[in-house]
Amino acid sequence: MQAKISEAVIRRLPRYYRQLKLLEMQGVEKISSQSLSQALNVTASQIRQDLNCFGGFGQQGYGYNVRELRGKIAQILGIDRKYQLVIVGAGNIGAALASYGSFISEGYEILALFDVDPALVGTSVAGLPVLHIDALREFLSGHGVQMAIIATPQAAALPVARQLTELGVQAIWNFAPVELVLDDVVVENAQLTDGLMALTYRLGELNHQSPQND
Amino acid sequence: MQAKISEAVIRRLPRYYRQLKLLEMQGVEKISSQSLSQALNVTASQIRQDLNCFGGFGQQGYGYNVRELRGKIAQILGIDRKYQLVIVGAGNIGAALASYGSFISEGYEILALFDVDPALVGTSVAGLPVLHIDALREFLSGHGVQMAIIATPQAAALPVARQLTELGVQAIWNFAPVELVLDDVVVENAQLTDGLMALTYRLGELNHQSPQND
């Protein structure tokens, strides 16, 4: 097995995957790291270095076989199979995620949403039922659900995460505005505000590069 | 000025900021890198190394002054002032982002949404008007809008991004399922599916760490 892959590389792999999938749909058979570099704003040497983490797939002077590389990255990311998810929290964010078409095309199937709000329970979102949180235990025991999305208010996120973990969920994608750190379960904290902050930081960089020079 | 900060550091700064803000609200005055480490699942040495990129703020044997460090990180991230944004695309994702309370508390004010759908134009979302995209030019010329969120379908994203850039927008947070690469403007591609893929990857890592050993 390879050594532990750095967080930064894991962040770039889905971007490579997406670009390769697009190229494959366009009928492109091979691609150089230079061409990938231009489309993704990642240097060619960074791309080569990243892919070398997994043994490297390119051939000198040929480039990468698009289909083979896409398949290999899918395997590394674990998206060469299907996953079933539930969403806890059927408010704005939960509903938007339930309606997000791209998840399904990548093999992520959302089965149901859960909430405590009587105004939401019993309705449906994007064709999916909104069930009461009390039905979570029974629902999860009847399905092989490994992953869950938390889109609750801040205060509910940790108790919900603990409940999901007890019920066998192994991976949590958390959209509540609080950083969850849990043992024995993988958590991805999708702090939406962080994206804006990274953008603001780079906006500052852009504006400090004056037309004269620095 | 310091050298260019790595992408990975920029990603962690908002997490430090958020945790420090929470501590400050709780009345905590100083904190060690060890305590921050436990709350954030980042090693203490990584935290020290990251903060050293900006000159370091801690004192040996004392730790960090919470308020000072939060203020300094806010300054580095550029969130010590206010920003005004518009959202193009008032569908599920656009509407969910417009309703997301945490943006406002961090100084990001969303002014309006824009769409082409006659069913949406003229309505309001979270108290904000949904205007026709044709009104974008006039609206932006009357406000000092530097940032925009794109939440359109895939095909509209690039033309919308170009239009925004022409109208003086300098920073774009793109939620459309396509990677935008633009010159002279900063773009943050918030590929939602990437979060799920990173989660799946780490789920695979978790499941390969068998109870016996590796």
CSV table of N, CA, C and O in Angstrom, one decimal, chain A residues 2-43:
chain,number,residue,atom,x,y,z
A,2,GLN,N,0.4,2.3,-0.7
A,2,GLN,CA,1.1,3.6,-0.6
A,2,GLN,C,1.0,4.2,0.7
A,2,GLN,O,0.1,3.9,1.5
A,3,ALA,N,1.9,5.2,1.0
A,3,ALA,CA,1.8,6.0,2.2
A,3,ALA,C,0.5,6.8,2.2
A,3,ALA,O,-0.2,6.9,1.2
A,4,LYS,N,0.2,7.3,3.4
A,4,LYS,CA,-1.0,8.2,3.5
A,4,LYS,C,-0.9,9.4,2.6
A,4,LYS,O,0.1,10.0,2.5
A,5,ILE,N,-1.9,9.6,1.8
A,5,ILE,CA,-2.0,10.6,0.8
A,5,ILE,C,-2.3,11.9,1.5
A,5,ILE,O,-3.2,12.0,2.3
A,6,SER,N,-1.7,13.0,1.1
A,6,SER,CA,-1.9,14.3,1.8
A,6,SER,C,-3.3,14.8,1.4
A,6,SER,O,-3.9,14.5,0.3
A,7,GLU,N,-3.9,15.6,2.3
A,7,GLU,CA,-5.2,16.2,2.1
A,7,GLU,C,-5.3,17.0,0.8
A,7,GLU,O,-6.3,16.9,0.1
A,8,ALA,N,-4.2,17.7,0.5
A,8,ALA,CA,-4.2,18.5,-0.7
A,8,ALA,C,-4.4,17.7,-2.0
A,8,ALA,O,-5.1,18.0,-2.9
A,9,VAL,N,-3.7,16.5,-2.0
A,9,VAL,CA,-3.8,15.6,-3.1
A,9,VAL,C,-5.2,15.1,-3.2
A,9,VAL,O,-5.8,15.0,-4.3
A,10,ILE,N,-5.8,14.7,-2.1
A,10,ILE,CA,-7.2,14.1,-2.1
A,10,ILE,C,-8.2,15.2,-2.6
A,10,ILE,O,-9.1,14.9,-3.3
A,11,ARG,N,-7.9,16.5,-2.3
A,11,ARG,CA,-8.7,17.5,-2.8
A,11,ARG,C,-8.6,17.7,-4.3
A,11,ARG,O,-9.6,18.1,-5.0
A,12,ARG,N,-7.5,17.4,-4.9
A,12,ARG,CA,-7.3,17.6,-6.3
A,12,ARG,C,-7.8,16.4,-7.1
A,12,ARG,O,-8.2,16.6,-8.3
A,13,LEU,N,-7.8,15.2,-6.6
A,13,LEU,CA,-8.2,14.0,-7.3
A,13,LEU,C,-9.6,14.2,-7.9
A,13,LEU,O,-9.8,13.8,-9.1
A,14,PRO,N,-10.6,14.6,-7.2
A,14,PRO,CA,-12.0,14.8,-7.8
A,14,PRO,C,-11.9,15.7,-9.0
A,14,PRO,O,-12.7,15.6,-9.9
A,15,ARG,N,-11.1,16.7,-8.9
A,15,ARG,CA,-11.0,17.7,-10.0
A,15,ARG,C,-10.4,17.0,-11.3
A,15,ARG,O,-10.9,17.2,-12.4
A,16,TYR,N,-9.4,16.2,-11.1
A,16,TYR,CA,-8.8,15.4,-12.2
A,16,TYR,C,-9.9,14.5,-12.7
A,16,TYR,O,-10.1,14.4,-14.0
A,17,TYR,N,-10.6,13.8,-11.8
A,17,TYR,CA,-11.6,12.8,-12.2
A,17,TYR,C,-12.7,13.5,-13.1
A,17,TYR,O,-13.0,13.0,-14.2
A,18,ARG,N,-13.1,14.7,-12.7
A,18,ARG,CA,-14.2,15.4,-13.4
A,18,ARG,C,-13.8,15.8,-14.8
A,18,ARG,O,-14.5,15.6,-15.8
A,19,GLN,N,-12.5,16.3,-14.9
A,19,GLN,CA,-12.0,16.7,-16.2
A,19,GLN,C,-11.8,15.5,-17.1
A,19,GLN,O,-12.1,15.6,-18.3
A,20,LEU,N,-11.3,14.4,-16.6
A,20,LEU,CA,-11.1,13.2,-17.4
A,20,LEU,C,-12.4,12.7,-17.9
A,20,LEU,O,-12.5,12.2,-19.0
A,21,LYS,N,-13.4,12.8,-17.0
A,21,LYS,CA,-14.8,12.3,-17.4
A,21,LYS,C,-15.3,13.1,-18.6
A,21,LYS,O,-15.9,12.6,-19.5
A,22,LEU,N,-15.1,14.4,-18.5
A,22,LEU,CA,-15.6,15.3,-19.5
A,22,LEU,C,-14.8,15.0,-20.8
A,22,LEU,O,-15.5,14.9,-21.9
A,23,LEU,N,-13.5,14.8,-20.7
A,23,LEU,CA,-12.7,14.5,-21.9
A,23,LEU,C,-13.2,13.2,-22.5
A,23,LEU,O,-13.3,13.0,-23.7
A,24,GLU,N,-13.5,12.2,-21.7
A,24,GLU,CA,-13.9,10.9,-22.2
A,24,GLU,C,-15.2,11.0,-22.9
A,24,GLU,O,-15.4,10.4,-24.0
A,25,MET,N,-16.1,11.8,-22.4
A,25,MET,CA,-17.4,12.0,-23.0
A,25,MET,C,-17.2,12.7,-24.4
A,25,MET,O,-18.0,12.5,-25.3
A,26,GLN,N,-16.1,13.5,-24.5
A,26,GLN,CA,-15.9,14.2,-25.7
A,26,GLN,C,-15.1,13.3,-26.7
A,26,GLN,O,-14.7,13.8,-27.8
A,27,GLY,N,-14.8,12.1,-26.3
A,27,GLY,CA,-14.1,11.2,-27.2
A,27,GLY,C,-12.6,11.3,-27.2
A,27,GLY,O,-11.9,10.7,-28.0
A,28,VAL,N,-12.0,12.1,-26.2
A,28,VAL,CA,-10.6,12.2,-26.2
A,28,VAL,C,-10.0,11.0,-25.6
A,28,VAL,O,-10.4,10.5,-24.6
A,29,GLU,N,-8.9,10.4,-26.2
A,29,GLU,CA,-8.3,9.2,-25.7
A,29,GLU,C,-7.1,9.3,-24.9
A,29,GLU,O,-6.8,8.6,-24.0
A,30,LYS,N,-6.3,10.4,-25.2
A,30,LYS,CA,-5.1,10.6,-24.4
A,30,LYS,C,-4.9,12.1,-24.1
A,30,LYS,O,-5.4,12.9,-24.9
A,31,ILE,N,-4.2,12.4,-23.0
A,31,ILE,CA,-4.0,13.8,-22.7
A,31,ILE,C,-2.7,13.9,-22.0
A,31,ILE,O,-2.3,13.0,-21.2
A,32,SER,N,-2.0,15.0,-22.2
A,32,SER,CA,-0.8,15.3,-21.5
A,32,SER,C,-1.0,16.0,-20.2
A,32,SER,O,-2.1,16.6,-20.0
A,33,SER,N,-0.1,16.0,-19.3
A,33,SER,CA,-0.2,16.7,-18.1
A,33,SER,C,-0.3,18.2,-18.4
A,33,SER,O,-1.0,19.0,-17.7
A,34,GLN,N,0.3,18.7,-19.5
A,34,GLN,CA,0.2,20.1,-19.8
A,34,GLN,C,-1.2,20.5,-20.2
A,34,GLN,O,-1.7,21.6,-19.7
A,35,SER,N,-1.9,19.7,-20.9
A,35,SER,CA,-3.3,20.0,-21.3
A,35,SER,C,-4.2,20.0,-20.1
A,35,SER,O,-5.1,20.9,-19.9
A,36,LEU,N,-4.0,19.0,-19.2
A,36,LEU,CA,-4.8,19.0,-18.0
A,36,LEU,C,-4.5,20.2,-17.2
A,36,LEU,O,-5.4,20.8,-16.6
A,37,SER,N,-3.3,20.6,-17.1
A,37,SER,CA,-2.8,21.8,-16.4
A,37,SER,C,-3.6,23.0,-16.8
A,37,SER,O,-4.1,23.8,-16.0
A,38,GLN,N,-3.7,23.2,-18.1
A,38,GLN,CA,-4.4,24.4,-18.6
A,38,GLN,C,-5.9,24.5,-18.2
A,38,GLN,O,-6.4,25.5,-17.9
A,39,ALA,N,-6.5,23.3,-18.3
A,39,ALA,CA,-7.9,23.2,-18.0
A,39,ALA,C,-8.2,23.4,-16.5
A,39,ALA,O,-9.3,23.8,-16.1
A,40,LEU,N,-7.3,23.1,-15.7
A,40,LEU,CA,-7.5,23.0,-14.2
A,40,LEU,C,-6.8,24.0,-13.4
A,40,LEU,O,-7.0,24.1,-12.2
A,41,ASN,N,-5.9,24.8,-14.0
A,41,ASN,CA,-5.1,25.8,-13.3
A,41,ASN,C,-4.3,25.1,-12.1
A,41,ASN,O,-4.2,25.6,-11.0
A,42,VAL,N,-3.8,24.0,-12.5
A,42,VAL,CA,-2.8,23.3,-11.6
A,42,VAL,C,-1.6,23.1,-12.5
A,42,VAL,O,-1.7,22.8,-13.6
A,43,THR,N,-0.4,23.2,-11.9
A,43,THR,CA,0.8,23.1,-12.8
A,43,THR,C,0.9,21.6,-13.2
A,43,THR,O,0.5,20.7,-12.5
